[in-house]
Amino acid sequence: MNPPTIKDVAKAADVSVATVSRVLHNLAGYSDQTKQKVLKAVEELGYQPNAIARGLINKRTQTIGVLFPDVSSSFSSDLLHGIEDVANDRGFSVIVCNTAEDGKRTMKYLQVLREKQVDGIVFTSEFLKEEYYLALKEMRVPVVLVNTQSHKHMIPYVKVDDRQAAYQATEYLIQNGHREIAMISDTPVDRIAGIPRIEGYKQALADNGIEYNEARVAYGDFGLESGRKAIEKLLAEAPPFTALFAASDEMAIGAMGVALERGIRIPDDISIIGYDDLSISRMIYPPLTTIHQPLTAMGRLASEKLIALIEDSSEVSSTIVNHQLVERKTVRPRP
Amino acid sequence: MNPPTIKDVAKAADVSVATVSRVLHNLAGYSDQTKQKVLKAVEELGYQPNAIARGLINKRTQTIGVLFPDVSSSFSSDLLHGIEDVANDRGFSVIVCNTAEDGKRTMKYLQVLREKQVDGIVFTSEFLKEEYYLALKEMRVPVVLVNTQSHKHMIPYVKVDDRQAAYQATEYLIQNGHREIAMISDTPVDRIAGIPRIEGYKQALADNGIEYNEARVAYGDFGLESGRKAIEKLLAEAPPFTALFAASDEMAIGAMGVALERGIRIPDDISIIGYDDLSISRMIYPPLTTIHQPLTAMGRLASEKLIALIEDSSEVSSTIVNHQLVERKTVRPRP
DNA sequence: AGAAATAGAGTAAACGTTTACTTTTTAGTG
DNA sequence: CACTAAAAAGTAAACGTTTACTCTATTTCT
């Protein structure tokens, strides 16, 4: 009735459970004949080992937990894709957690992951609060950060150099002759993705002798809708501009939408450059010029680092992955 | 050194492990004084129960597995969002599996999920092969299907009525005066999402006295790129048409992209209606008229059904969720 | 007061593995 | 053939819980 256990196999093959276990793990200590008997019994009973029992004894669950602020964003799901892919390859399962950027929820997830005895954790796209750090530390499992970083604690991370990427995006607009350049940023309290991108933008302006004008920057939350709001604000309140740097593709796409609705041509009237390179960005019209972040590859890398830490608990370093400016159709030289 | 166990708590509180367990589960059998002692010890040691050990004994892991053909598609991640949300609420974790529509991979996942003793499985957006069904059956855990359905086996599902939705989409174009209506479909061997949508399309034509012309239907795979290919084929080879029904938003968006590139105006020259209503569809320009599938809600519903099955193993029925035609800017009356 | 019921607690088996240790069998050596 | 080394296999503890069962002391009832 119940699923067969190793004992049932042992009985059927008329050997001890230890022998069955050894055969199944290819350890030494049995004759070829015995091996055949065991394998036959396994086959006949349709025996499958119970990973829970195994996990209990060797204190390994072959499971990792991954936290996202928003699983359903294109950004997160590309990351997840990469993470899941290598994890699976290496024999790990992944439990997804959607924190909704809510501290309470996050702490609850952390507790669940702890109780479930995950072997490691990937924490993505969000500032690592001290509270989280402490919980993570108590769990004593490896952690890797993706698309975020902790200045206070030494935790390996995988991310692009936001400051430099933003610098490059802005400079690209400048090289195209633009001097009145607006920006849509994340809230300026975001120490991870917000501030560095604004700084890169400012620096590029400064290095090219263009004065920074605070009125030309609007704030969003990386989402589509916030991009619409932001450009509306800019159009209404900011001094005129011929180019726009949006700190996320979603915001760029939102902004393009309202521009187009109002008969503002892209890139003829306003050039736009985004940030992320979501798969959608290539496909919309006009295709979005943007900073490519290799999200799937970053996910893969994160998984690899984490598993390395789990398996040899050797030290693993952080890596700044290369971004890339991909030229498509939303930027053109200033007339 | 090691994380404290229930034994450590028992020792610290000077009671037996049974008592600790009872206190932790609010069962009867101890004085208030004892309870305080135990709680104090738990607090001081920072004890957290081990879900693996618990799972071993009560044969419940509070974990479900979810299979997607492509985790990183917007479609899947909206579903996942809903599934994860209610699962978490009800105390379940979710393990994601990306089958990549690969039979081998799927079978491997099924085995892993079995070994990990998940309590239930959600299977999404793919035809349930007999092989999968058998594996699932052997696992003896509840299953719910999302966005797919098995005609052969009685398995509860959650999906929209594709045939009817396609009918409605097509009829909407007809009501707008169009008579030369092309379609981009999934491959016609797809018994789940392919055939019913084509049939709905055909039926709507027939009911309105329009002859079906096979040359006006092209095939894709639901992805963006395939939408581009399909419309290119249509533009090159099909008789002229004034409207297009795409069986997925991604394909519709891909098609819009090439139309726009070629100076074909949407909706002035060609009206387009999509299918899915991804969050991006509202945001692109022009915003896509489409059939709304409430993906997140469908995910939630699936989770609820599955958990109901897990918890009382009562019978649970399937539900056809309501789709909705959302009118945006890509369809206009024929001039 | 004595019996019966009850509250408060402990003991130990069970869940399905892995593995250190022990025992038995076989093969090898001089 | 006696003895040793190696191979083959078994025994049982351990992992961290839950829970059925048992035991003792106290309360309740007649």
PDB file of C-alpha atoms in Angstrom, chain A residues 35-305:
ATOM      1  CA  LYS A  35      24.075  -6.266  -6.735  1.00  0.00           C
ATOM      2  CA  GLN A  36      21.890  -7.845  -9.362  1.00  0.00           C
ATOM      3  CA  LYS A  37      19.483  -9.167  -6.786  1.00  0.00           C
ATOM      4  CA  VAL A  38      19.153  -5.733  -5.243  1.00  0.00           C
ATOM      5  CA  LEU A  39      18.717  -3.950  -8.521  1.00  0.00           C
ATOM      6  CA  LYS A  40      16.072  -6.401  -9.517  1.00  0.00           C
ATOM      7  CA  ALA A  41      14.167  -5.851  -6.300  1.00  0.00           C
ATOM      8  CA  VAL A  42      14.427  -2.095  -6.725  1.00  0.00           C
ATOM      9  CA  GLU A  43      13.055  -2.412 -10.204  1.00  0.00           C
ATOM     10  CA  GLU A  44      10.215  -4.692  -9.283  1.00  0.00           C
ATOM     11  CA  LEU A  45       9.038  -2.678  -6.342  1.00  0.00           C
ATOM     12  CA  GLY A  46       9.500   0.620  -8.103  1.00  0.00           C
ATOM     13  CA  TYR A  47      11.510   1.828  -5.165  1.00  0.00           C
ATOM     14  CA  GLN A  48      12.420   5.521  -4.973  1.00  0.00           C
ATOM     15  CA  PRO A  49      14.561   6.814  -2.142  1.00  0.00           C
ATOM     16  CA  ASN A  50      13.009   9.260   0.283  1.00  0.00           C
ATOM     17  CA  ALA A  51      14.947  12.495   0.159  1.00  0.00           C
ATOM     18  CA  ILE A  52      13.462  13.637   3.429  1.00  0.00           C
ATOM     19  CA  ALA A  53      14.911  10.752   5.383  1.00  0.00           C
ATOM     20  CA  ARG A  54      18.170  11.199   3.572  1.00  0.00           C
ATOM     21  CA  GLY A  55      18.148  14.892   4.340  1.00  0.00           C
ATOM     22  CA  LEU A  56      17.601  14.218   7.983  1.00  0.00           C
ATOM     23  CA  ILE A  57      20.685  12.140   8.293  1.00  0.00           C
ATOM     24  CA  ASN A  58      23.149  13.929   6.119  1.00  0.00           C
ATOM     25  CA  LYS A  59      21.918  17.391   6.895  1.00  0.00           C
ATOM     26  CA  ARG A  60      21.620  18.327   3.295  1.00  0.00           C
ATOM     27  CA  THR A  61      18.397  18.924   1.478  1.00  0.00           C
ATOM     28  CA  GLN A  62      19.721  19.723  -1.974  1.00  0.00           C
ATOM     29  CA  THR A  63      17.427  22.679  -1.972  1.00  0.00           C
ATOM     30  CA  ILE A  64      18.092  26.381  -2.179  1.00  0.00           C
ATOM     31  CA  GLY A  65      15.823  29.322  -1.526  1.00  0.00           C
ATOM     32  CA  VAL A  66      15.600  32.374  -3.746  1.00  0.00           C
ATOM     33  CA  LEU A  67      14.066  35.658  -2.682  1.00  0.00           C
ATOM     34  CA  PHE A  68      12.665  38.159  -5.163  1.00  0.00           C
ATOM     35  CA  PRO A  69      10.951  41.447  -4.529  1.00  0.00           C
ATOM     36  CA  ASP A  70       8.566  40.609  -7.351  1.00  0.00           C
ATOM     37  CA  VAL A  71       8.619  37.166  -8.950  1.00  0.00           C
ATOM     38  CA  SER A  72       6.371  38.200 -11.744  1.00  0.00           C
ATOM     39  CA  SER A  73       8.564  40.961 -13.064  1.00  0.00           C
ATOM     40  CA  SER A  74      10.352  40.174 -16.261  1.00  0.00           C
ATOM     41  CA  PHE A  75      13.560  41.036 -14.483  1.00  0.00           C
ATOM     42  CA  SER A  76      13.101  38.475 -11.729  1.00  0.00           C
ATOM     43  CA  SER A  77      11.925  35.742 -13.973  1.00  0.00           C
ATOM     44  CA  ASP A  78      14.958  36.023 -16.224  1.00  0.00           C
ATOM     45  CA  LEU A  79      17.134  35.755 -13.159  1.00  0.00           C
ATOM     46  CA  LEU A  80      15.136  32.827 -11.884  1.00  0.00           C
ATOM     47  CA  HIS A  81      15.493  31.101 -15.181  1.00  0.00           C
ATOM     48  CA  GLY A  82      19.279  31.147 -14.912  1.00  0.00           C
ATOM     49  CA  ILE A  83      19.315  30.225 -11.257  1.00  0.00           C
ATOM     50  CA  GLU A  84      16.957  27.336 -11.689  1.00  0.00           C
ATOM     51  CA  ASP A  85      18.751  26.012 -14.688  1.00  0.00           C
ATOM     52  CA  VAL A  86      22.126  25.458 -13.110  1.00  0.00           C
ATOM     53  CA  ALA A  87      20.667  24.486  -9.764  1.00  0.00           C
ATOM     54  CA  ASN A  88      18.735  21.724 -11.414  1.00  0.00           C
ATOM     55  CA  ASP A  89      21.780  20.636 -13.329  1.00  0.00           C
ATOM     56  CA  ARG A  90      23.712  20.269 -10.125  1.00  0.00           C
ATOM     57  CA  GLY A  91      20.982  18.384  -8.356  1.00  0.00           C
ATOM     58  CA  PHE A  92      19.398  21.209  -6.396  1.00  0.00           C
ATOM     59  CA  SER A  93      15.781  22.275  -6.282  1.00  0.00           C
ATOM     60  CA  VAL A  94      14.751  25.860  -5.860  1.00  0.00           C
ATOM     61  CA  ILE A  95      12.088  27.280  -3.619  1.00  0.00           C
ATOM     62  CA  VAL A  96      10.887  30.690  -4.737  1.00  0.00           C
ATOM     63  CA  CYS A  97       9.871  33.401  -2.365  1.00  0.00           C
ATOM     64  CA  ASN A  98       8.125  36.604  -3.277  1.00  0.00           C
ATOM     65  CA  THR A  99       8.950  39.162  -0.633  1.00  0.00           C
ATOM     66  CA  ALA A 100       6.849  41.927  -2.166  1.00  0.00           C
ATOM     67  CA  GLU A 101       9.511  44.154  -0.617  1.00  0.00           C
ATOM     68  CA  ASP A 102       7.797  43.591   2.668  1.00  0.00           C
ATOM     69  CA  GLY A 103      10.014  43.180   5.704  1.00  0.00           C
ATOM     70  CA  LYS A 104       7.549  41.024   7.600  1.00  0.00           C
ATOM     71  CA  ARG A 105       7.054  38.686   4.701  1.00  0.00           C
ATOM     72  CA  THR A 106      10.762  38.457   4.114  1.00  0.00           C
ATOM     73  CA  MET A 107      11.430  37.523   7.705  1.00  0.00           C
ATOM     74  CA  LYS A 108       8.739  34.903   7.555  1.00  0.00           C
ATOM     75  CA  TYR A 109      10.281  33.407   4.437  1.00  0.00           C
ATOM     76  CA  LEU A 110      13.646  33.367   6.060  1.00  0.00           C
ATOM     77  CA  GLN A 111      12.192  31.424   8.935  1.00  0.00           C
ATOM     78  CA  VAL A 112      10.474  28.950   6.665  1.00  0.00           C
ATOM     79  CA  LEU A 113      13.638  28.418   4.668  1.00  0.00           C
ATOM     80  CA  ARG A 114      15.479  27.821   7.861  1.00  0.00           C
ATOM     81  CA  GLU A 115      12.979  25.291   9.127  1.00  0.00           C
ATOM     82  CA  LYS A 116      13.028  23.579   5.767  1.00  0.00           C
ATOM     83  CA  GLN A 117      16.804  23.371   6.114  1.00  0.00           C
ATOM     84  CA  VAL A 118      17.697  24.805   2.733  1.00  0.00           C
ATOM     85  CA  ASP A 119      21.363  24.515   1.890  1.00  0.00           C
ATOM     86  CA  GLY A 120      21.784  28.056   0.662  1.00  0.00           C
ATOM     87  CA  ILE A 121      20.037  31.261  -0.282  1.00  0.00           C
ATOM     88  CA  VAL A 122      20.054  33.687  -3.170  1.00  0.00           C
ATOM     89  CA  PHE A 123      18.866  37.137  -2.284  1.00  0.00           C
ATOM     90  CA  THR A 124      18.045  39.426  -5.169  1.00  0.00           C
ATOM     91  CA  SER A 125      17.418  43.016  -6.138  1.00  0.00           C
ATOM     92  CA  GLU A 126      16.774  44.401  -2.753  1.00  0.00           C
ATOM     93  CA  PHE A 127      18.663  46.151  -0.028  1.00  0.00           C
ATOM     94  CA  LEU A 128      19.858  43.660   2.558  1.00  0.00           C
ATOM     95  CA  LYS A 129      18.500  45.019   5.802  1.00  0.00           C
ATOM     96  CA  GLU A 130      20.451  44.352   8.965  1.00  0.00           C
ATOM     97  CA  GLU A 131      17.537  42.340  10.257  1.00  0.00           C
ATOM     98  CA  TYR A 132      17.772  40.017   7.263  1.00  0.00           C
ATOM     99  CA  TYR A 133      21.489  39.730   7.609  1.00  0.00           C
ATOM    100  CA  LEU A 134      21.171  38.628  11.197  1.00  0.00           C
ATOM    101  CA  ALA A 135      18.579  36.009  10.352  1.00  0.00           C
ATOM    102  CA  LEU A 136      20.712  34.758   7.513  1.00  0.00           C
ATOM    103  CA  LYS A 137      23.715  34.588   9.752  1.00  0.00           C
ATOM    104  CA  GLU A 138      21.850  32.548  12.326  1.00  0.00           C
ATOM    105  CA  MET A 139      20.950  30.037   9.648  1.00  0.00           C
ATOM    106  CA  ARG A 140      24.586  29.395   8.924  1.00  0.00           C
ATOM    107  CA  VAL A 141      24.077  28.717   5.254  1.00  0.00           C
ATOM    108  CA  PRO A 142      25.847  30.335   2.343  1.00  0.00           C
ATOM    109  CA  VAL A 143      24.205  33.336   0.765  1.00  0.00           C
ATOM    110  CA  VAL A 144      24.800  35.091  -2.488  1.00  0.00           C
ATOM    111  CA  LEU A 145      23.453  38.427  -3.491  1.00  0.00           C
ATOM    112  CA  VAL A 146      22.314  39.245  -6.980  1.00  0.00           C
ATOM    113  CA  ASN A 147      21.834  42.676  -8.284  1.00  0.00           C
ATOM    114  CA  THR A 148      22.449  44.090  -4.879  1.00  0.00           C
ATOM    115  CA  GLN A 149      25.333  44.262  -2.519  1.00  0.00           C
ATOM    116  CA  SER A 150      26.101  44.807   1.104  1.00  0.00           C
ATOM    117  CA  HIS A 151      28.685  47.396   1.920  1.00  0.00           C
ATOM    118  CA  LYS A 152      28.551  46.566   5.554  1.00  0.00           C
ATOM    119  CA  HIS A 153      28.982  42.818   5.341  1.00  0.00           C
ATOM    120  CA  MET A 154      31.199  40.637   3.241  1.00  0.00           C
ATOM    121  CA  ILE A 155      28.753  38.650   1.182  1.00  0.00           C
ATOM    122  CA  PRO A 156      29.534  37.542  -2.341  1.00  0.00           C
ATOM    123  CA  TYR A 157      27.441  39.240  -4.976  1.00  0.00           C
ATOM    124  CA  VAL A 158      26.833  39.272  -8.681  1.00  0.00           C
ATOM    125  CA  LYS A 159      25.933  42.536 -10.280  1.00  0.00           C
ATOM    126  CA  VAL A 160      26.870  45.057 -12.876  1.00  0.00           C
ATOM    127  CA  ASP A 161      28.604  48.292 -12.083  1.00  0.00           C
ATOM    128  CA  ASP A 162      25.569  50.531 -12.001  1.00  0.00           C
ATOM    129  CA  ARG A 163      27.467  53.716 -11.693  1.00  0.00           C
ATOM    130  CA  GLN A 164      29.589  53.008 -14.692  1.00  0.00           C
ATOM    131  CA  ALA A 165      26.717  51.700 -16.761  1.00  0.00           C
ATOM    132  CA  ALA A 166      24.685  54.796 -16.046  1.00  0.00           C
ATOM    133  CA  TYR A 167      27.695  56.902 -16.900  1.00  0.00           C
ATOM    134  CA  GLN A 168      28.041  55.137 -20.180  1.00  0.00           C
ATOM    135  CA  ALA A 169      24.378  55.442 -21.040  1.00  0.00           C
ATOM    136  CA  THR A 170      24.440  59.143 -20.373  1.00  0.00           C
ATOM    137  CA  GLU A 171      27.647  59.669 -22.238  1.00  0.00           C
ATOM    138  CA  TYR A 172      26.211  57.866 -25.225  1.00  0.00           C
ATOM    139  CA  LEU A 173      23.440  60.400 -25.348  1.00  0.00           C
ATOM    140  CA  ILE A 174      25.973  63.196 -25.060  1.00  0.00           C
ATOM    141  CA  GLN A 175      28.048  61.748 -27.847  1.00  0.00           C
ATOM    142  CA  ASN A 176      24.943  61.885 -29.946  1.00  0.00           C
ATOM    143  CA  GLY A 177      24.887  65.595 -29.458  1.00  0.00           C
ATOM    144  CA  HIS A 178      22.340  65.814 -26.691  1.00  0.00           C
ATOM    145  CA  ARG A 179      22.877  68.286 -23.884  1.00  0.00           C
ATOM    146  CA  GLU A 180      19.454  68.594 -22.338  1.00  0.00           C
ATOM    147  CA  ILE A 181      19.170  65.149 -20.864  1.00  0.00           C
ATOM    148  CA  ALA A 182      16.465  64.113 -18.429  1.00  0.00           C
ATOM    149  CA  MET A 183      16.532  61.076 -16.218  1.00  0.00           C
ATOM    150  CA  ILE A 184      13.961  58.796 -14.678  1.00  0.00           C
ATOM    151  CA  SER A 185      15.508  57.192 -11.625  1.00  0.00           C
ATOM    152  CA  ASP A 186      14.493  54.942  -8.814  1.00  0.00           C
ATOM    153  CA  THR A 187      13.847  56.674  -5.526  1.00  0.00           C
ATOM    154  CA  PRO A 188      16.996  58.385  -4.374  1.00  0.00           C
ATOM    155  CA  VAL A 189      16.985  56.483  -1.111  1.00  0.00           C
ATOM    156  CA  ASP A 190      17.741  53.257  -2.928  1.00  0.00           C
ATOM    157  CA  ARG A 191      21.362  52.753  -2.072  1.00  0.00           C
ATOM    158  CA  ILE A 192      21.779  49.894  -4.472  1.00  0.00           C
ATOM    159  CA  ALA A 193      20.294  50.721  -7.816  1.00  0.00           C
ATOM    160  CA  GLY A 194      19.127  54.257  -7.221  1.00  0.00           C
ATOM    161  CA  ILE A 195      22.045  56.350  -6.064  1.00  0.00           C
ATOM    162  CA  PRO A 196      24.785  54.800  -8.214  1.00  0.00           C
ATOM    163  CA  ARG A 197      22.816  55.347 -11.388  1.00  0.00           C
ATOM    164  CA  ILE A 198      22.072  58.935 -10.542  1.00  0.00           C
ATOM    165  CA  GLU A 199      25.706  59.459  -9.741  1.00  0.00           C
ATOM    166  CA  GLY A 200      26.797  57.957 -13.017  1.00  0.00           C
ATOM    167  CA  TYR A 201      24.405  60.246 -14.798  1.00  0.00           C
ATOM    168  CA  LYS A 202      25.650  63.296 -12.935  1.00  0.00           C
ATOM    169  CA  GLN A 203      29.244  62.397 -13.448  1.00  0.00           C
ATOM    170  CA  ALA A 204      28.824  62.005 -17.187  1.00  0.00           C
ATOM    171  CA  LEU A 205      27.197  65.397 -17.363  1.00  0.00           C
ATOM    172  CA  ALA A 206      29.929  66.958 -15.276  1.00  0.00           C
ATOM    173  CA  ASP A 207      32.719  65.384 -17.270  1.00  0.00           C
ATOM    174  CA  ASN A 208      31.228  66.901 -20.364  1.00  0.00           C
ATOM    175  CA  GLY A 209      30.728  70.329 -18.968  1.00  0.00           C
ATOM    176  CA  ILE A 210      26.973  70.091 -18.743  1.00  0.00           C
ATOM    177  CA  GLU A 211      25.308  71.523 -15.737  1.00  0.00           C
ATOM    178  CA  TYR A 212      23.200  69.183 -13.660  1.00  0.00           C
ATOM    179  CA  ASN A 213      19.637  70.354 -13.335  1.00  0.00           C
ATOM    180  CA  GLU A 214      17.700  68.701 -10.594  1.00  0.00           C
ATOM    181  CA  ALA A 215      14.406  69.586 -12.219  1.00  0.00           C
ATOM    182  CA  ARG A 216      15.233  67.208 -15.027  1.00  0.00           C
ATOM    183  CA  VAL A 217      15.166  64.119 -12.878  1.00  0.00           C
ATOM    184  CA  ALA A 218      11.971  62.348 -11.919  1.00  0.00           C
ATOM    185  CA  TYR A 219      11.546  59.336  -9.702  1.00  0.00           C
ATOM    186  CA  GLY A 220       9.778  56.049 -10.160  1.00  0.00           C
ATOM    187  CA  ASP A 221       9.915  52.532  -8.784  1.00  0.00           C
ATOM    188  CA  PHE A 222      11.251  50.618 -11.792  1.00  0.00           C
ATOM    189  CA  GLY A 223       7.723  49.674 -12.872  1.00  0.00           C
ATOM    190  CA  LEU A 224       5.951  50.509 -16.087  1.00  0.00           C
ATOM    191  CA  GLU A 225       3.313  52.677 -14.576  1.00  0.00           C
ATOM    192  CA  SER A 226       5.832  54.739 -12.698  1.00  0.00           C
ATOM    193  CA  GLY A 227       7.629  55.456 -15.956  1.00  0.00           C
ATOM    194  CA  ARG A 228       4.450  56.951 -17.330  1.00  0.00           C
ATOM    195  CA  LYS A 229       3.957  59.106 -14.287  1.00  0.00           C
ATOM    196  CA  ALA A 230       7.542  60.232 -14.357  1.00  0.00           C
ATOM    197  CA  ILE A 231       7.599  61.376 -17.938  1.00  0.00           C
ATOM    198  CA  GLU A 232       4.313  63.161 -17.493  1.00  0.00           C
ATOM    199  CA  LYS A 233       5.850  65.072 -14.667  1.00  0.00           C
ATOM    200  CA  LEU A 234       8.953  65.810 -16.694  1.00  0.00           C
ATOM    201  CA  LEU A 235       6.982  66.961 -19.691  1.00  0.00           C
ATOM    202  CA  ALA A 236       4.872  69.220 -17.539  1.00  0.00           C
ATOM    203  CA  GLU A 237       7.440  70.638 -15.182  1.00  0.00           C
ATOM    204  CA  ALA A 238      10.999  70.184 -16.404  1.00  0.00           C
ATOM    205  CA  PRO A 239      12.851  72.448 -18.782  1.00  0.00           C
ATOM    206  CA  PRO A 240      12.761  71.028 -22.295  1.00  0.00           C
ATOM    207  CA  PHE A 241      14.984  68.061 -23.066  1.00  0.00           C
ATOM    208  CA  THR A 242      15.946  66.125 -26.148  1.00  0.00           C
ATOM    209  CA  ALA A 243      17.027  62.917 -24.515  1.00  0.00           C
ATOM    210  CA  LEU A 244      16.027  60.734 -21.633  1.00  0.00           C
ATOM    211  CA  PHE A 245      17.850  58.126 -19.608  1.00  0.00           C
ATOM    212  CA  ALA A 246      15.507  55.743 -17.780  1.00  0.00           C
ATOM    213  CA  ALA A 247      16.945  53.602 -15.007  1.00  0.00           C
ATOM    214  CA  SER A 248      14.905  50.589 -16.078  1.00  0.00           C
ATOM    215  CA  ASP A 249      13.480  49.315 -19.326  1.00  0.00           C
ATOM    216  CA  GLU A 250      10.039  49.084 -17.848  1.00  0.00           C
ATOM    217  CA  MET A 251      10.110  52.754 -16.993  1.00  0.00           C
ATOM    218  CA  ALA A 252      11.523  53.545 -20.426  1.00  0.00           C
ATOM    219  CA  ILE A 253       8.726  51.631 -22.090  1.00  0.00           C
ATOM    220  CA  GLY A 254       6.137  53.343 -19.943  1.00  0.00           C
ATOM    221  CA  ALA A 255       7.640  56.688 -20.874  1.00  0.00           C
ATOM    222  CA  MET A 256       7.703  55.830 -24.560  1.00  0.00           C
ATOM    223  CA  GLY A 257       4.048  54.952 -24.360  1.00  0.00           C
ATOM    224  CA  VAL A 258       2.959  58.354 -23.146  1.00  0.00           C
ATOM    225  CA  ALA A 259       5.314  60.117 -25.521  1.00  0.00           C
ATOM    226  CA  LEU A 260       3.870  58.263 -28.461  1.00  0.00           C
ATOM    227  CA  GLU A 261       0.324  58.896 -27.290  1.00  0.00           C
ATOM    228  CA  ARG A 262       1.042  62.589 -27.264  1.00  0.00           C
ATOM    229  CA  GLY A 263       2.506  62.590 -30.706  1.00  0.00           C
ATOM    230  CA  ILE A 264       6.066  62.998 -29.499  1.00  0.00           C
ATOM    231  CA  ARG A 265       8.153  60.947 -31.880  1.00  0.00           C
ATOM    232  CA  ILE A 266      10.814  58.579 -30.660  1.00  0.00           C
ATOM    233  CA  PRO A 267      13.633  59.044 -31.462  1.00  0.00           C
ATOM    234  CA  ASP A 268      12.967  62.064 -33.679  1.00  0.00           C
ATOM    235  CA  ASP A 269      11.773  64.344 -30.935  1.00  0.00           C
ATOM    236  CA  ILE A 270      13.183  62.622 -27.904  1.00  0.00           C
ATOM    237  CA  SER A 271      15.898  59.993 -27.717  1.00  0.00           C
ATOM    238  CA  ILE A 272      15.484  57.375 -25.018  1.00  0.00           C
ATOM    239  CA  ILE A 273      17.895  54.928 -23.507  1.00  0.00           C
ATOM    240  CA  GLY A 274      16.814  52.280 -21.014  1.00  0.00           C
ATOM    241  CA  TYR A 275      18.488  49.982 -18.554  1.00  0.00           C
ATOM    242  CA  ASP A 276      18.172  46.170 -18.194  1.00  0.00           C
ATOM    243  CA  ASP A 277      17.504  44.891 -21.678  1.00  0.00           C
ATOM    244  CA  LEU A 278      14.448  42.831 -20.978  1.00  0.00           C
ATOM    245  CA  SER A 279      13.555  40.461 -23.755  1.00  0.00           C
ATOM    246  CA  ILE A 280      10.560  42.604 -24.551  1.00  0.00           C
ATOM    247  CA  SER A 281      12.729  45.640 -25.204  1.00  0.00           C
ATOM    248  CA  ARG A 282      14.030  44.234 -28.415  1.00  0.00           C
ATOM    249  CA  MET A 283      10.587  43.485 -29.647  1.00  0.00           C
ATOM    250  CA  ILE A 284       8.618  46.636 -29.097  1.00  0.00           C
ATOM    251  CA  TYR A 285       8.479  49.385 -31.644  1.00  0.00           C
ATOM    252  CA  PRO A 286      10.736  51.164 -31.897  1.00  0.00           C
ATOM    253  CA  PRO A 287      13.180  48.707 -30.370  1.00  0.00           C
ATOM    254  CA  LEU A 288      14.707  50.168 -27.277  1.00  0.00           C
ATOM    255  CA  THR A 289      18.337  51.203 -27.039  1.00  0.00           C
ATOM    256  CA  THR A 290      19.419  50.145 -23.597  1.00  0.00           C
ATOM    257  CA  ILE A 291      22.046  48.887 -21.196  1.00  0.00           C
ATOM    258  CA  HIS A 292      22.117  45.143 -21.402  1.00  0.00           C
ATOM    259  CA  GLN A 293      22.324  43.276 -18.138  1.00  0.00           C
ATOM    260  CA  PRO A 294      22.877  39.594 -18.766  1.00  0.00           C
ATOM    261  CA  LEU A 295      20.202  38.532 -16.326  1.00  0.00           C
ATOM    262  CA  THR A 296      20.003  34.868 -17.122  1.00  0.00           C
ATOM    263  CA  ALA A 297      23.772  34.590 -17.061  1.00  0.00           C
ATOM    264  CA  MET A 298      23.841  36.430 -13.762  1.00  0.00           C
ATOM    265  CA  GLY A 299      21.360  33.972 -12.363  1.00  0.00           C
ATOM    266  CA  ARG A 300      23.476  31.088 -13.557  1.00  0.00           C
ATOM    267  CA  LEU A 301      26.573  32.571 -12.046  1.00  0.00           C
ATOM    268  CA  ALA A 302      24.855  33.163  -8.746  1.00  0.00           C
ATOM    269  CA  SER A 303      23.745  29.556  -8.622  1.00  0.00           C
ATOM    270  CA  GLU A 304      27.229  28.386  -9.391  1.00  0.00           C
ATOM    271  CA  LYS A 305      28.742  30.481  -6.663  1.00  0.00           C
TER     272      LYS A 305
END
